[in-house]
Amino acid sequence: MINQEEFFKKITSHAKEYGFVFQSSEIYDGLSAVYDYGQNGVELKNNIRAYWWKAMVQQHENIVGLDSAIFMHPTIWKASGHVDAFNDPLIDNKDSKKRYRADVLVEDHMAKIEDKIAKEVEKAAKRFGEAFDEQQFVATNARVLEYRQQVDSIRSRFFGSLEKNDLDDIKKLIEELGIVCPVSGSRNWTEVRQFNLMFSTQMGSTVEGASEIFLRPETAQGIFVNYLNVQKTGRMKIPFGIAQTGKAFRNEIVARQFIFRMREFEQMEMQFFVKPGEELEWFEYWKQERLRWHLSLGIPSAKYRFHDHDKLAHYANAAADIEFEFPFGFKELEGIHSRTDFDLGAHQKYSGKKLQYFDPELNENYVPYVVETSIGLDRMFLAVLSHAYAEEKLEDGSERVVLKLPAVLAPYKVAVLPLMKKDGLPEKAREIMDILKQDFMCHYEEKDAIGKRYRRHDAIGTPYCVTVDHQSLEDNTVTIRDRDSMLQERVAIDQLQGIIIAKIRK
Ligand code: GAP
């Protein structure tokens, strides 16, 4: 059994070795927390984006798309609260010179206490066997209650101090909890200070005439400032949604764990505009709808869980994460936020332009409330990749690495492989390739023994390999090999296209 850390290392090196993800600027020793997607990575990423777009836009008659610019008027970020409140509280360890997010240090500490509770429950479950009642145990066991009380009091003090921006008290809390630097092991901390996560640059040619603008830290604001354009030109009626995918930028301090936390990343966001007062119903609806989307990929539900927020962002009246069990534990994959009328109200105030919707049923104007779904494309890529990666021992004693990607997301759907590089097999295989490539990403390969070619396609997750052999020349049939079962069936070439479409749709 390998541990999760080793498993994660295997995934990152597999991603590089097979052309999925490369470190940005690698020949210049890399740029921290920025990554490039290689020939297979770009296909997987495009397919995830398309799968999301299809579910959100194509399959919802009341949701339309948008592609707004990355550069926007700087006042947008003042109105949205990002200039003043998009901060992380930072603390440095004076001995290791390492920088940490103070909230992450405190949350990790609370997670350790939660682990102790889980261990108590596990021990008790073993002791009591079938008769064990977990609910009763956690409600009455003295040790568990003490741990729970510790977590609750840390949480309320920490969030209280953060709310009041009392950074001195956050430092005091870190000291009182005896939190040490994971690198130096010391408690020699600096003061806590706030650090804004937005990247800025200059727009304009002369220093005097240039204005500071920001690289968007979320795609959502592009939707808000276009909401009336879309509503009016599309004659949209509430409730309706606007969806957008695109790059976002954050100067993350603790950027680690590969493509989990990046400085340049892509978001897939949808803002759903609703009647005030109906937002919490829609919030519940979108929580379930988004979870359904994840499960539709065939990834087991045990890999997902909801996490309701204790501390709400400045714009929200309810918020939940869909967490995924990454190799380093359950972490946020997607956020669902009930953003109230905060954003539209603020843009109305700062721009001086009315952003109201005329509701023909009520015969009145109002600023709609908004429920948002927001998922990181790169993070979804990591979730899919880490779940798909498997090492298998085969019956003949050999081993294979296989990416069991959902077929709809796989970079290549089909590999077309002539059994040999002679006897007219390559020509026949090329004919098949020319037909199939009209509908699918296909890969033609004739080099190396067939077994080796199967292994290469297992490693990049190609769900089907079509092999052309001597019988193909006689009766126009080929074998089609399933990546996961490795079983082969013989089918007529003229039915191949339909068979593959049906398999991918499954
Ligand atoms: N518009 C709301 C918003 O941006 P968020 O929770 O800050 O909310 C939404 O981000 C999603 O974007 C997250 O759930 C995550 O999947 C992704 N994300 C956020 N920061 C990221 C980063 N630094 N690197 C990769 N993905 C990130």
Short mmCIF file of C-alpha atoms and ligand atoms in Angstrom, two decimals:
data_model
loop_
_atom_site.label_atom_id
_atom_site.label_comp_id
_atom_site.label_asym_id
_atom_site.label_seq_id
_atom_site.Cartn_x
_atom_site.Cartn_y
_atom_site.Cartn_z
CA MET A 1 0.00 0.00 0.00
CA ILE A 2 1.38 3.42 -0.89
CA ASN A 3 0.49 6.43 1.20
CA GLN A 4 -1.54 9.34 -0.14
CA GLU A 5 1.48 11.62 -0.47
CA GLU A 6 3.27 9.11 -2.68
CA PHE A 7 0.06 8.55 -4.62
CA PHE A 8 -0.22 12.29 -5.27
CA LYS A 9 3.40 12.43 -6.44
CA LYS A 10 2.64 9.63 -8.87
CA ILE A 11 -0.28 11.57 -10.29
CA THR A 12 1.77 14.74 -10.79
CA SER A 13 4.61 12.88 -12.48
CA HIS A 14 2.16 10.89 -14.62
CA ALA A 15 0.51 14.18 -15.65
CA LYS A 16 3.88 15.44 -16.84
CA GLU A 17 5.14 12.23 -18.43
CA TYR A 18 2.01 11.81 -20.53
CA GLY A 19 1.60 15.39 -21.72
CA PHE A 20 -1.21 16.52 -19.43
CA VAL A 21 0.36 19.25 -17.27
CA PHE A 22 3.76 20.96 -17.38
CA GLN A 23 5.25 23.49 -14.98
CA SER A 24 5.08 26.92 -16.63
CA SER A 25 8.42 28.28 -17.91
CA GLU A 26 10.10 25.02 -16.96
CA ILE A 27 13.33 25.68 -18.91
CA TYR A 28 13.74 28.84 -16.80
CA ASP A 29 13.26 26.81 -13.59
CA GLY A 30 9.52 27.38 -13.55
CA LEU A 31 7.09 30.01 -12.34
CA SER A 32 5.55 29.15 -9.02
CA ALA A 33 1.90 28.04 -9.02
CA VAL A 34 1.47 28.54 -12.77
CA TYR A 35 1.01 25.56 -15.09
CA ASP A 36 0.68 24.78 -18.79
CA TYR A 37 -1.53 22.07 -20.24
CA GLY A 38 0.08 19.73 -22.77
CA GLN A 39 -1.38 17.90 -25.76
CA ASN A 40 -3.54 15.53 -23.68
CA GLY A 41 -4.23 18.00 -20.88
CA VAL A 42 -5.74 20.58 -23.21
CA GLU A 43 -8.16 17.96 -24.59
CA LEU A 44 -9.22 16.82 -21.12
CA LYS A 45 -9.64 20.42 -20.01
CA ASN A 46 -11.66 21.34 -23.13
CA ASN A 47 -13.88 18.29 -22.57
CA ILE A 48 -14.58 19.19 -18.92
CA ARG A 49 -15.44 22.73 -19.97
CA ALA A 50 -17.73 21.46 -22.76
CA TYR A 51 -19.40 18.99 -20.38
CA TRP A 52 -20.11 21.82 -17.95
CA TRP A 53 -21.35 24.16 -20.72
CA LYS A 54 -23.65 21.50 -22.11
CA ALA A 55 -25.20 20.82 -18.69
CA MET A 56 -25.53 24.48 -17.73
CA VAL A 57 -26.34 26.28 -21.00
CA GLN A 58 -27.49 23.74 -23.59
CA GLN A 59 -29.70 21.81 -21.16
CA HIS A 60 -31.22 24.82 -19.36
CA GLU A 61 -33.49 26.90 -21.56
CA ASN A 62 -33.25 29.82 -19.14
CA ILE A 63 -29.43 29.99 -18.99
CA VAL A 64 -27.34 31.72 -21.65
CA GLY A 65 -23.61 32.21 -22.07
CA LEU A 66 -21.24 35.18 -22.00
CA ASP A 67 -17.58 35.86 -22.70
CA SER A 68 -16.58 39.08 -20.99
CA ALA A 69 -13.10 40.64 -21.07
CA ILE A 70 -10.48 39.98 -18.41
CA PHE A 71 -9.70 43.70 -18.13
CA MET A 72 -12.53 45.71 -16.65
CA HIS A 73 -13.06 49.20 -15.30
CA PRO A 74 -11.15 49.46 -11.99
CA THR A 75 -14.21 50.81 -10.15
CA ILE A 76 -15.86 47.40 -10.65
CA TRP A 77 -13.43 45.95 -8.10
CA LYS A 78 -14.09 48.79 -5.69
CA ALA A 79 -17.85 48.18 -5.98
CA SER A 80 -17.51 44.40 -5.63
CA GLY A 81 -15.54 44.81 -2.41
CA HIS A 82 -12.38 43.18 -3.78
CA VAL A 83 -10.20 46.27 -3.38
CA ASP A 84 -11.03 46.53 0.31
CA ALA A 85 -11.89 43.00 1.36
CA PHE A 86 -10.25 40.44 -0.93
CA ASN A 87 -7.47 39.82 1.55
CA ASP A 88 -5.74 36.96 3.25
CA PRO A 89 -4.38 37.39 6.79
CA LEU A 90 -0.68 36.53 6.58
CA ILE A 91 1.91 35.63 9.17
CA ASP A 92 5.62 34.86 8.77
CA ASN A 93 7.80 32.60 10.83
CA LYS A 94 10.97 34.54 11.68
CA ASP A 95 13.17 31.44 11.84
CA SER A 96 12.17 29.59 8.66
CA LYS A 97 11.24 32.84 6.83
CA LYS A 98 8.18 30.93 5.57
CA ARG A 99 4.90 32.74 5.04
CA TYR A 100 1.52 31.26 6.00
CA ARG A 101 -2.12 32.19 5.87
CA ALA A 102 -3.12 32.69 9.49
CA ASP A 103 -6.58 31.24 8.83
CA VAL A 104 -5.04 28.08 7.36
CA LEU A 105 -2.83 27.62 10.44
CA VAL A 106 -5.84 27.91 12.74
CA GLU A 107 -8.04 25.72 10.53
CA ASP A 108 -5.34 23.01 10.39
CA HIS A 109 -5.17 23.12 14.17
CA MET A 110 -8.96 22.67 14.40
CA ALA A 111 -8.76 19.82 11.87
CA LYS A 112 -6.29 18.03 14.19
CA ILE A 113 -8.81 18.22 17.04
CA GLU A 114 -11.54 16.97 14.67
CA ASP A 115 -9.25 14.02 13.85
CA LYS A 116 -9.03 13.22 17.56
CA ILE A 117 -12.84 13.13 17.71
CA ALA A 118 -12.92 10.81 14.71
CA LYS A 119 -10.39 8.51 16.40
CA GLU A 120 -12.49 8.36 19.61
CA VAL A 121 -15.53 7.42 17.48
CA GLU A 122 -13.55 4.77 15.62
CA LYS A 123 -12.27 3.23 18.87
CA ALA A 124 -15.74 3.18 20.40
CA ALA A 125 -17.26 1.67 17.26
CA LYS A 126 -14.77 -1.19 17.51
CA ARG A 127 -15.42 -1.64 21.23
CA PHE A 128 -19.23 -1.70 21.02
CA GLY A 129 -19.57 -3.47 17.69
CA GLU A 130 -23.08 -3.70 16.24
CA ALA A 131 -24.66 -1.99 19.25
CA PHE A 132 -22.73 1.23 18.63
CA ASP A 133 -24.85 4.36 18.33
CA GLU A 134 -22.59 7.08 16.96
CA GLN A 135 -25.05 9.93 17.46
CA GLN A 136 -25.51 9.09 21.11
CA PHE A 137 -21.78 8.59 21.63
CA VAL A 138 -20.75 12.00 20.26
CA ALA A 139 -23.55 13.67 22.22
CA THR A 140 -22.52 12.16 25.58
CA ASN A 141 -18.86 11.09 25.64
CA ALA A 142 -16.94 13.45 27.92
CA ARG A 143 -13.73 13.50 25.90
CA VAL A 144 -15.54 14.09 22.60
CA LEU A 145 -17.58 16.88 24.19
CA GLU A 146 -14.41 18.54 25.46
CA TYR A 147 -12.78 18.38 22.00
CA ARG A 148 -15.96 19.72 20.42
CA GLN A 149 -16.04 22.58 22.88
CA GLN A 150 -12.40 23.41 22.06
CA VAL A 151 -13.12 23.53 18.31
CA ASP A 152 -16.23 25.66 18.80
CA SER A 153 -14.50 28.19 20.99
CA ILE A 154 -11.48 28.49 18.64
CA ARG A 155 -13.83 28.92 15.70
CA SER A 156 -15.98 31.59 17.26
CA ARG A 157 -12.99 33.56 18.55
CA PHE A 158 -11.14 33.30 15.23
CA PHE A 159 -14.06 34.32 13.04
CA GLY A 160 -15.04 37.03 15.49
CA SER A 161 -11.55 38.54 15.32
CA LEU A 162 -11.43 38.22 11.54
CA GLU A 163 -14.78 39.97 11.28
CA LYS A 164 -13.53 42.86 13.42
CA ASN A 165 -10.20 42.80 11.58
CA ASP A 166 -8.55 42.34 14.97
CA LEU A 167 -5.24 40.99 13.64
CA ASP A 168 -3.49 41.27 17.04
CA ASP A 169 -5.99 38.84 18.53
CA ILE A 170 -5.43 36.37 15.67
CA LYS A 171 -1.70 36.41 16.43
CA LYS A 172 -2.48 35.96 20.15
CA LEU A 173 -4.72 32.99 19.31
CA ILE A 174 -1.97 31.34 17.23
CA GLU A 175 0.44 31.77 20.16
CA GLU A 176 -2.06 30.53 22.76
CA LEU A 177 -2.82 27.43 20.69
CA GLY A 178 0.91 26.71 20.56
CA ILE A 179 0.87 26.48 16.76
CA VAL A 180 4.40 25.91 15.46
CA CYS A 181 5.91 26.51 12.02
CA PRO A 182 5.85 23.17 10.18
CA VAL A 183 9.33 23.91 8.80
CA SER A 184 11.32 25.39 11.72
CA GLY A 185 9.15 23.99 14.52
CA SER A 186 9.35 27.39 16.27
CA ARG A 187 6.70 29.77 17.59
CA ASN A 188 8.65 32.85 16.58
CA TRP A 189 5.89 34.61 14.60
CA THR A 190 5.64 38.11 13.07
CA GLU A 191 2.52 40.25 13.37
CA VAL A 192 -0.49 39.24 11.25
CA ARG A 193 -1.24 41.56 8.34
CA GLN A 194 -3.75 41.68 5.50
CA PHE A 195 -2.58 41.07 1.94
CA ASN A 196 -4.70 41.84 -1.13
CA LEU A 197 -4.82 38.96 -3.60
CA MET A 198 -5.47 40.91 -6.80
CA PHE A 199 -2.78 41.36 -9.45
CA SER A 200 -2.64 44.85 -10.91
CA THR A 201 -1.14 46.35 -14.03
CA GLN A 202 -1.14 49.68 -15.87
CA MET A 203 -3.37 50.53 -18.81
CA GLY A 204 -2.32 53.49 -20.97
CA SER A 205 0.90 54.50 -22.69
CA THR A 206 2.29 57.28 -20.51
CA VAL A 207 3.05 57.07 -16.83
CA GLU A 208 0.91 60.14 -16.09
CA GLY A 209 -1.99 58.96 -18.24
CA ALA A 210 -1.91 55.35 -17.14
CA SER A 211 -4.49 53.95 -14.77
CA GLU A 212 -4.13 50.98 -12.49
CA ILE A 213 -6.35 48.10 -13.52
CA PHE A 214 -6.73 44.62 -12.08
CA LEU A 215 -6.60 41.15 -13.54
CA ARG A 216 -10.01 39.76 -12.60
CA PRO A 217 -9.92 37.52 -9.51
CA GLU A 218 -13.28 35.96 -10.49
CA THR A 219 -15.28 35.84 -13.72
CA ALA A 220 -18.53 36.66 -11.88
CA GLN A 221 -18.21 40.45 -12.05
CA GLY A 222 -18.15 40.35 -15.87
CA ILE A 223 -21.57 38.72 -15.65
CA PHE A 224 -22.96 41.25 -13.16
CA VAL A 225 -21.97 44.30 -15.19
CA ASN A 226 -23.50 42.73 -18.34
CA TYR A 227 -26.64 41.44 -16.69
CA LEU A 228 -28.97 44.10 -18.13
CA ASN A 229 -27.37 43.89 -21.60
CA VAL A 230 -28.11 40.17 -21.69
CA GLN A 231 -31.51 40.41 -20.01
CA LYS A 232 -32.74 43.08 -22.44
CA THR A 233 -31.23 41.76 -25.69
CA GLY A 234 -32.16 38.17 -24.84
CA ARG A 235 -35.58 39.17 -23.44
CA MET A 236 -34.79 36.99 -20.45
CA LYS A 237 -37.40 36.52 -17.74
CA ILE A 238 -36.54 35.95 -14.11
CA PRO A 239 -35.48 33.38 -13.01
CA PHE A 240 -32.64 33.16 -15.54
CA GLY A 241 -28.93 32.50 -15.54
CA ILE A 242 -25.77 33.72 -17.29
CA ALA A 243 -22.84 31.33 -17.55
CA GLN A 244 -19.23 32.10 -18.30
CA THR A 245 -15.91 30.26 -18.32
CA GLY A 246 -12.55 31.99 -18.31
CA LYS A 247 -9.29 32.86 -16.64
CA ALA A 248 -9.05 34.36 -13.18
CA PHE A 249 -5.95 35.51 -11.34
CA ARG A 250 -5.07 35.57 -7.64
CA ASN A 251 -1.76 36.27 -6.01
CA GLU A 252 -2.12 33.25 -3.74
CA ILE A 253 0.32 33.21 -0.86
CA VAL A 254 0.25 29.57 -0.02
CA ALA A 255 0.09 28.23 -3.55
CA ARG A 256 0.77 24.53 -3.45
CA GLN A 257 -0.61 21.10 -4.23
CA PHE A 258 0.00 21.25 -7.95
CA ILE A 259 -3.00 22.63 -9.89
CA PHE A 260 -5.21 22.76 -6.77
CA ARG A 261 -4.25 26.34 -5.92
CA MET A 262 -2.81 28.36 -8.77
CA ARG A 263 -2.09 32.01 -9.42
CA GLU A 264 -3.62 31.84 -12.91
CA PHE A 265 -6.57 29.48 -13.22
CA GLU A 266 -9.88 29.05 -14.96
CA GLN A 267 -13.35 29.29 -13.50
CA MET A 268 -16.72 28.06 -14.74
CA GLU A 269 -19.34 30.28 -13.14
CA MET A 270 -23.06 30.78 -13.46
CA GLN A 271 -25.06 33.61 -11.89
CA PHE A 272 -28.75 32.84 -11.49
CA PHE A 273 -30.98 35.92 -11.14
CA VAL A 274 -34.07 35.41 -8.97
CA LYS A 275 -36.91 37.24 -7.28
CA PRO A 276 -35.86 38.63 -3.86
CA GLY A 277 -37.04 36.25 -1.14
CA GLU A 278 -36.74 33.17 -3.38
CA GLU A 279 -32.95 33.00 -3.24
CA LEU A 280 -32.64 30.38 -0.47
CA GLU A 281 -34.93 27.98 -2.33
CA TRP A 282 -32.83 28.41 -5.46
CA PHE A 283 -29.66 28.04 -3.37
CA GLU A 284 -30.86 24.57 -2.26
CA TYR A 285 -31.88 23.75 -5.82
CA TRP A 286 -28.44 24.60 -7.23
CA LYS A 287 -26.62 22.73 -4.47
CA GLN A 288 -28.43 19.53 -5.48
CA GLU A 289 -28.26 20.25 -9.21
CA ARG A 290 -24.49 20.77 -9.11
CA LEU A 291 -23.93 17.63 -7.05
CA ARG A 292 -26.01 15.74 -9.62
CA TRP A 293 -23.68 17.04 -12.36
CA HIS A 294 -20.65 15.69 -10.53
CA LEU A 295 -22.27 12.31 -9.95
CA SER A 296 -23.32 12.10 -13.60
CA LEU A 297 -19.65 11.51 -14.42
CA GLY A 298 -19.83 8.19 -12.59
CA ILE A 299 -17.54 9.21 -9.74
CA PRO A 300 -18.87 7.61 -6.52
CA SER A 301 -20.90 9.82 -4.20
CA ALA A 302 -18.62 8.91 -1.26
CA LYS A 303 -15.96 11.12 -2.88
CA TYR A 304 -18.17 14.21 -2.40
CA ARG A 305 -19.61 16.06 0.55
CA PHE A 306 -21.18 19.44 1.27
CA HIS A 307 -19.55 21.90 3.62
CA ASP A 308 -21.76 24.77 4.77
CA HIS A 309 -19.84 27.96 5.50
CA ASP A 310 -19.57 29.35 9.03
CA LYS A 311 -17.98 32.57 7.92
CA LEU A 312 -19.81 34.10 4.99
CA ALA A 313 -18.05 36.20 2.35
CA HIS A 314 -18.93 39.89 2.32
CA TYR A 315 -21.55 39.35 -0.39
CA ALA A 316 -23.38 36.19 0.77
CA ASN A 317 -26.37 35.21 2.94
CA ALA A 318 -25.75 31.48 2.48
CA ALA A 319 -22.83 29.53 1.07
CA ALA A 320 -21.76 25.93 0.71
CA ASP A 321 -18.85 24.11 -0.87
CA ILE A 322 -18.98 20.85 -2.71
CA GLU A 323 -15.86 19.17 -1.37
CA PHE A 324 -14.06 16.37 -3.17
CA GLU A 325 -11.79 13.78 -1.62
CA PHE A 326 -8.47 14.68 -3.25
CA PRO A 327 -5.38 12.56 -2.45
CA PHE A 328 -4.63 15.14 0.29
CA GLY A 329 -8.11 14.93 1.85
CA PHE A 330 -11.55 16.51 1.37
CA LYS A 331 -11.14 20.01 -0.09
CA GLU A 332 -13.31 22.60 -1.82
CA LEU A 333 -14.02 21.86 -5.45
CA GLU A 334 -17.00 24.11 -6.10
CA GLY A 335 -18.82 26.90 -4.30
CA ILE A 336 -22.54 27.66 -4.32
CA HIS A 337 -23.27 31.12 -2.98
CA SER A 338 -26.43 33.07 -2.34
CA ARG A 339 -24.99 36.51 -3.14
CA THR A 340 -28.17 38.52 -2.39
CA ASP A 341 -28.41 41.81 -4.33
CA PHE A 342 -25.00 42.83 -3.03
CA ASP A 343 -23.19 42.96 -6.38
CA LEU A 344 -25.94 44.46 -8.53
CA GLY A 345 -26.80 46.91 -5.73
CA ALA A 346 -23.16 47.99 -5.44
CA HIS A 347 -22.72 48.40 -9.22
CA GLN A 348 -25.91 50.43 -9.32
CA LYS A 349 -24.53 52.70 -6.62
CA TYR A 350 -21.00 53.07 -8.04
CA SER A 351 -22.02 53.43 -11.71
CA GLY A 352 -25.07 55.58 -11.09
CA LYS A 353 -26.96 53.39 -13.62
CA LYS A 354 -30.19 51.57 -12.74
CA LEU A 355 -29.76 47.81 -12.77
CA GLN A 356 -33.35 46.94 -12.00
CA TYR A 357 -35.51 44.32 -13.60
CA PHE A 358 -39.12 45.04 -14.50
CA ASP A 359 -41.18 42.06 -13.39
CA PRO A 360 -44.23 41.87 -15.69
CA GLU A 361 -46.04 39.50 -13.33
CA LEU A 362 -45.72 41.80 -10.31
CA ASN A 363 -45.76 44.94 -12.41
CA GLU A 364 -42.83 46.33 -10.41
CA ASN A 365 -39.09 47.00 -10.62
CA TYR A 366 -36.52 45.38 -8.37
CA VAL A 367 -32.84 44.51 -8.18
CA PRO A 368 -32.72 40.72 -8.55
CA TYR A 369 -31.05 38.46 -6.02
CA VAL A 370 -28.35 36.12 -7.26
CA VAL A 371 -27.40 32.51 -6.62
CA GLU A 372 -24.01 31.61 -7.99
CA THR A 373 -22.36 28.30 -8.82
CA SER A 374 -18.60 28.57 -9.19
CA ILE A 375 -16.18 25.76 -9.97
CA GLY A 376 -12.47 25.82 -10.75
CA LEU A 377 -11.81 24.06 -14.05
CA ASP A 378 -8.24 23.17 -13.05
CA ARG A 379 -9.45 21.83 -9.72
CA MET A 380 -12.05 19.71 -11.50
CA PHE A 381 -9.27 18.47 -13.79
CA LEU A 382 -7.29 17.39 -10.72
CA ALA A 383 -10.34 15.71 -9.18
CA VAL A 384 -11.04 13.75 -12.36
CA LEU A 385 -7.39 12.85 -12.91
CA SER A 386 -6.72 11.71 -9.35
CA HIS A 387 -9.86 9.59 -9.29
CA ALA A 388 -9.06 8.02 -12.68
CA TYR A 389 -5.46 7.03 -11.93
CA ALA A 390 -5.05 3.31 -11.17
CA GLU A 391 -2.22 0.83 -11.08
CA GLU A 392 -3.31 -2.72 -11.84
CA LYS A 393 -1.72 -6.12 -11.66
CA LEU A 394 -2.83 -8.22 -14.62
CA GLU A 395 -3.47 -11.94 -14.80
CA ASP A 396 -0.21 -12.59 -16.65
CA GLY A 397 1.71 -10.96 -13.79
CA SER A 398 2.45 -7.72 -15.69
CA GLU A 399 1.33 -4.31 -14.45
CA ARG A 400 -0.40 -1.43 -16.12
CA VAL A 401 -1.15 2.19 -15.28
CA VAL A 402 -4.57 3.17 -16.51
CA LEU A 403 -6.55 6.39 -16.41
CA LYS A 404 -10.16 5.31 -15.99
CA LEU A 405 -11.49 8.64 -17.22
CA PRO A 406 -15.19 8.98 -18.00
CA ALA A 407 -15.28 8.33 -21.77
CA VAL A 408 -16.94 11.68 -22.43
CA LEU A 409 -13.91 13.47 -20.93
CA ALA A 410 -11.08 11.33 -22.33
CA PRO A 411 -8.59 13.24 -24.56
CA TYR A 412 -8.90 10.64 -27.31
CA LYS A 413 -12.03 8.56 -27.67
CA VAL A 414 -10.51 6.01 -30.04
CA ALA A 415 -7.10 4.72 -31.02
CA VAL A 416 -6.92 3.15 -34.47
CA LEU A 417 -4.21 0.50 -34.58
CA PRO A 418 -3.16 -1.71 -37.49
CA LEU A 419 -1.96 -4.99 -36.01
CA MET A 420 1.10 -4.91 -38.27
CA LYS A 421 2.83 -2.34 -40.40
CA LYS A 422 2.37 -4.38 -43.60
CA ASP A 423 -0.03 -6.46 -45.76
CA GLY A 424 -2.30 -3.47 -46.39
CA LEU A 425 -3.34 -3.16 -42.72
CA PRO A 426 -2.12 0.47 -42.31
CA GLU A 427 -4.09 1.50 -45.43
CA LYS A 428 -7.27 -0.11 -44.08
CA ALA A 429 -6.70 1.49 -40.67
CA ARG A 430 -6.22 4.90 -42.32
CA GLU A 431 -9.60 4.50 -44.07
CA ILE A 432 -11.25 3.88 -40.68
CA MET A 433 -9.35 6.77 -39.12
CA ASP A 434 -10.60 9.11 -41.86
CA ILE A 435 -14.20 8.18 -41.06
CA LEU A 436 -13.98 8.28 -37.26
CA LYS A 437 -12.00 11.50 -36.97
CA GLN A 438 -14.98 13.40 -38.35
CA ASP A 439 -16.79 12.69 -35.06
CA PHE A 440 -14.16 11.96 -32.42
CA MET A 441 -10.65 12.80 -31.35
CA CYS A 442 -8.82 9.73 -32.70
CA HIS A 443 -5.21 8.68 -32.56
CA TYR A 444 -3.50 6.56 -35.22
CA GLU A 445 -0.51 4.47 -34.14
CA GLU A 446 1.41 1.74 -35.93
CA LYS A 447 4.74 1.72 -34.07
CA ASP A 448 5.59 -1.03 -31.52
CA ALA A 449 3.85 -4.27 -30.61
CA ILE A 450 0.09 -4.05 -30.15
CA GLY A 451 0.35 -4.71 -26.38
CA LYS A 452 2.66 -1.76 -25.93
CA ARG A 453 0.30 0.49 -27.87
CA TYR A 454 -2.63 -0.64 -25.70
CA ARG A 455 -0.59 0.27 -22.58
CA ARG A 456 0.21 3.74 -23.95
CA HIS A 457 -3.48 4.39 -24.56
CA ASP A 458 -4.45 2.99 -21.15
CA ALA A 459 -2.06 5.52 -19.61
CA ILE A 460 -3.78 8.49 -21.28
CA GLY A 461 -7.26 7.12 -20.72
CA THR A 462 -8.36 6.26 -24.29
CA PRO A 463 -11.55 4.26 -23.70
CA TYR A 464 -11.55 2.30 -26.99
CA CYS A 465 -8.85 0.80 -29.20
CA VAL A 466 -9.85 -0.34 -32.66
CA THR A 467 -7.50 -2.95 -34.08
CA VAL A 468 -7.27 -3.76 -37.77
CA ASP A 469 -6.05 -7.30 -38.52
CA HIS A 470 -5.94 -9.66 -41.50
CA GLN A 471 -9.56 -10.69 -41.00
CA SER A 472 -10.53 -7.03 -41.41
CA LEU A 473 -9.38 -7.20 -45.03
CA GLU A 474 -11.55 -10.24 -45.64
CA ASP A 475 -14.84 -9.38 -43.90
CA ASN A 476 -14.69 -5.68 -43.07
CA THR A 477 -14.70 -6.22 -39.32
CA VAL A 478 -12.33 -4.96 -36.59
CA THR A 479 -11.89 -5.63 -32.91
CA ILE A 480 -12.83 -2.98 -30.39
CA ARG A 481 -11.07 -3.18 -27.02
CA ASP A 482 -12.54 -1.72 -23.86
CA ARG A 483 -9.93 0.09 -21.72
CA ASP A 484 -11.32 -0.94 -18.33
CA SER A 485 -12.30 -4.58 -18.93
CA MET A 486 -9.64 -5.09 -21.63
CA LEU A 487 -12.22 -7.29 -23.40
CA GLN A 488 -12.38 -7.23 -27.16
CA GLU A 489 -15.35 -7.73 -29.41
CA ARG A 490 -15.44 -8.02 -33.17
CA VAL A 491 -17.72 -5.57 -34.94
CA ALA A 492 -18.50 -4.52 -38.51
CA ILE A 493 -16.57 -1.42 -39.61
CA ASP A 494 -19.72 0.28 -40.89
CA GLN A 495 -21.27 0.02 -37.40
CA LEU A 496 -18.21 1.32 -35.58
CA GLN A 497 -19.22 4.94 -35.47
CA GLY A 498 -22.68 4.21 -34.01
CA ILE A 499 -21.27 1.78 -31.45
CA ILE A 500 -18.72 4.32 -30.20
CA ILE A 501 -21.29 7.14 -30.02
CA ALA A 502 -23.56 4.88 -27.95
CA LYS A 503 -20.71 3.88 -25.62
CA ILE A 504 -19.61 7.47 -25.05
CA ARG A 505 -23.16 8.63 -24.34
CA LYS A 506 -23.64 5.89 -21.71
N1 GAP B 1 -17.16 33.96 -7.83
C1 GAP B 1 -17.01 33.28 -6.61
C2 GAP B 1 -15.67 32.77 -6.39
O1 GAP B 1 -14.74 33.10 -7.09
P1 GAP B 1 -14.28 31.17 -4.84
O2 GAP B 1 -14.74 30.19 -3.81
O3 GAP B 1 -13.24 32.15 -4.45
O4 GAP B 1 -15.59 31.90 -5.34
C3 GAP B 1 -14.62 29.47 -6.77
O5 GAP B 1 -13.78 30.37 -6.10
C4 GAP B 1 -13.87 28.24 -7.23
O6 GAP B 1 -12.72 28.62 -7.99
C5 GAP B 1 -13.31 27.40 -6.08
O7 GAP B 1 -14.27 26.49 -5.59
C6 GAP B 1 -12.15 26.67 -6.76
O8 GAP B 1 -12.61 25.52 -7.44
C7 GAP B 1 -11.68 27.69 -7.78
N2 GAP B 1 -10.47 28.39 -7.29
C8 GAP B 1 -10.43 29.44 -6.44
N3 GAP B 1 -9.16 29.84 -6.24
C9 GAP B 1 -8.38 29.01 -6.98
C10 GAP B 1 -6.98 28.90 -7.20
N4 GAP B 1 -6.12 29.75 -6.64
N5 GAP B 1 -6.52 27.92 -8.02
C11 GAP B 1 -7.38 27.07 -8.62
N6 GAP B 1 -8.72 27.13 -8.45
C12 GAP B 1 -9.22 28.08 -7.65
#
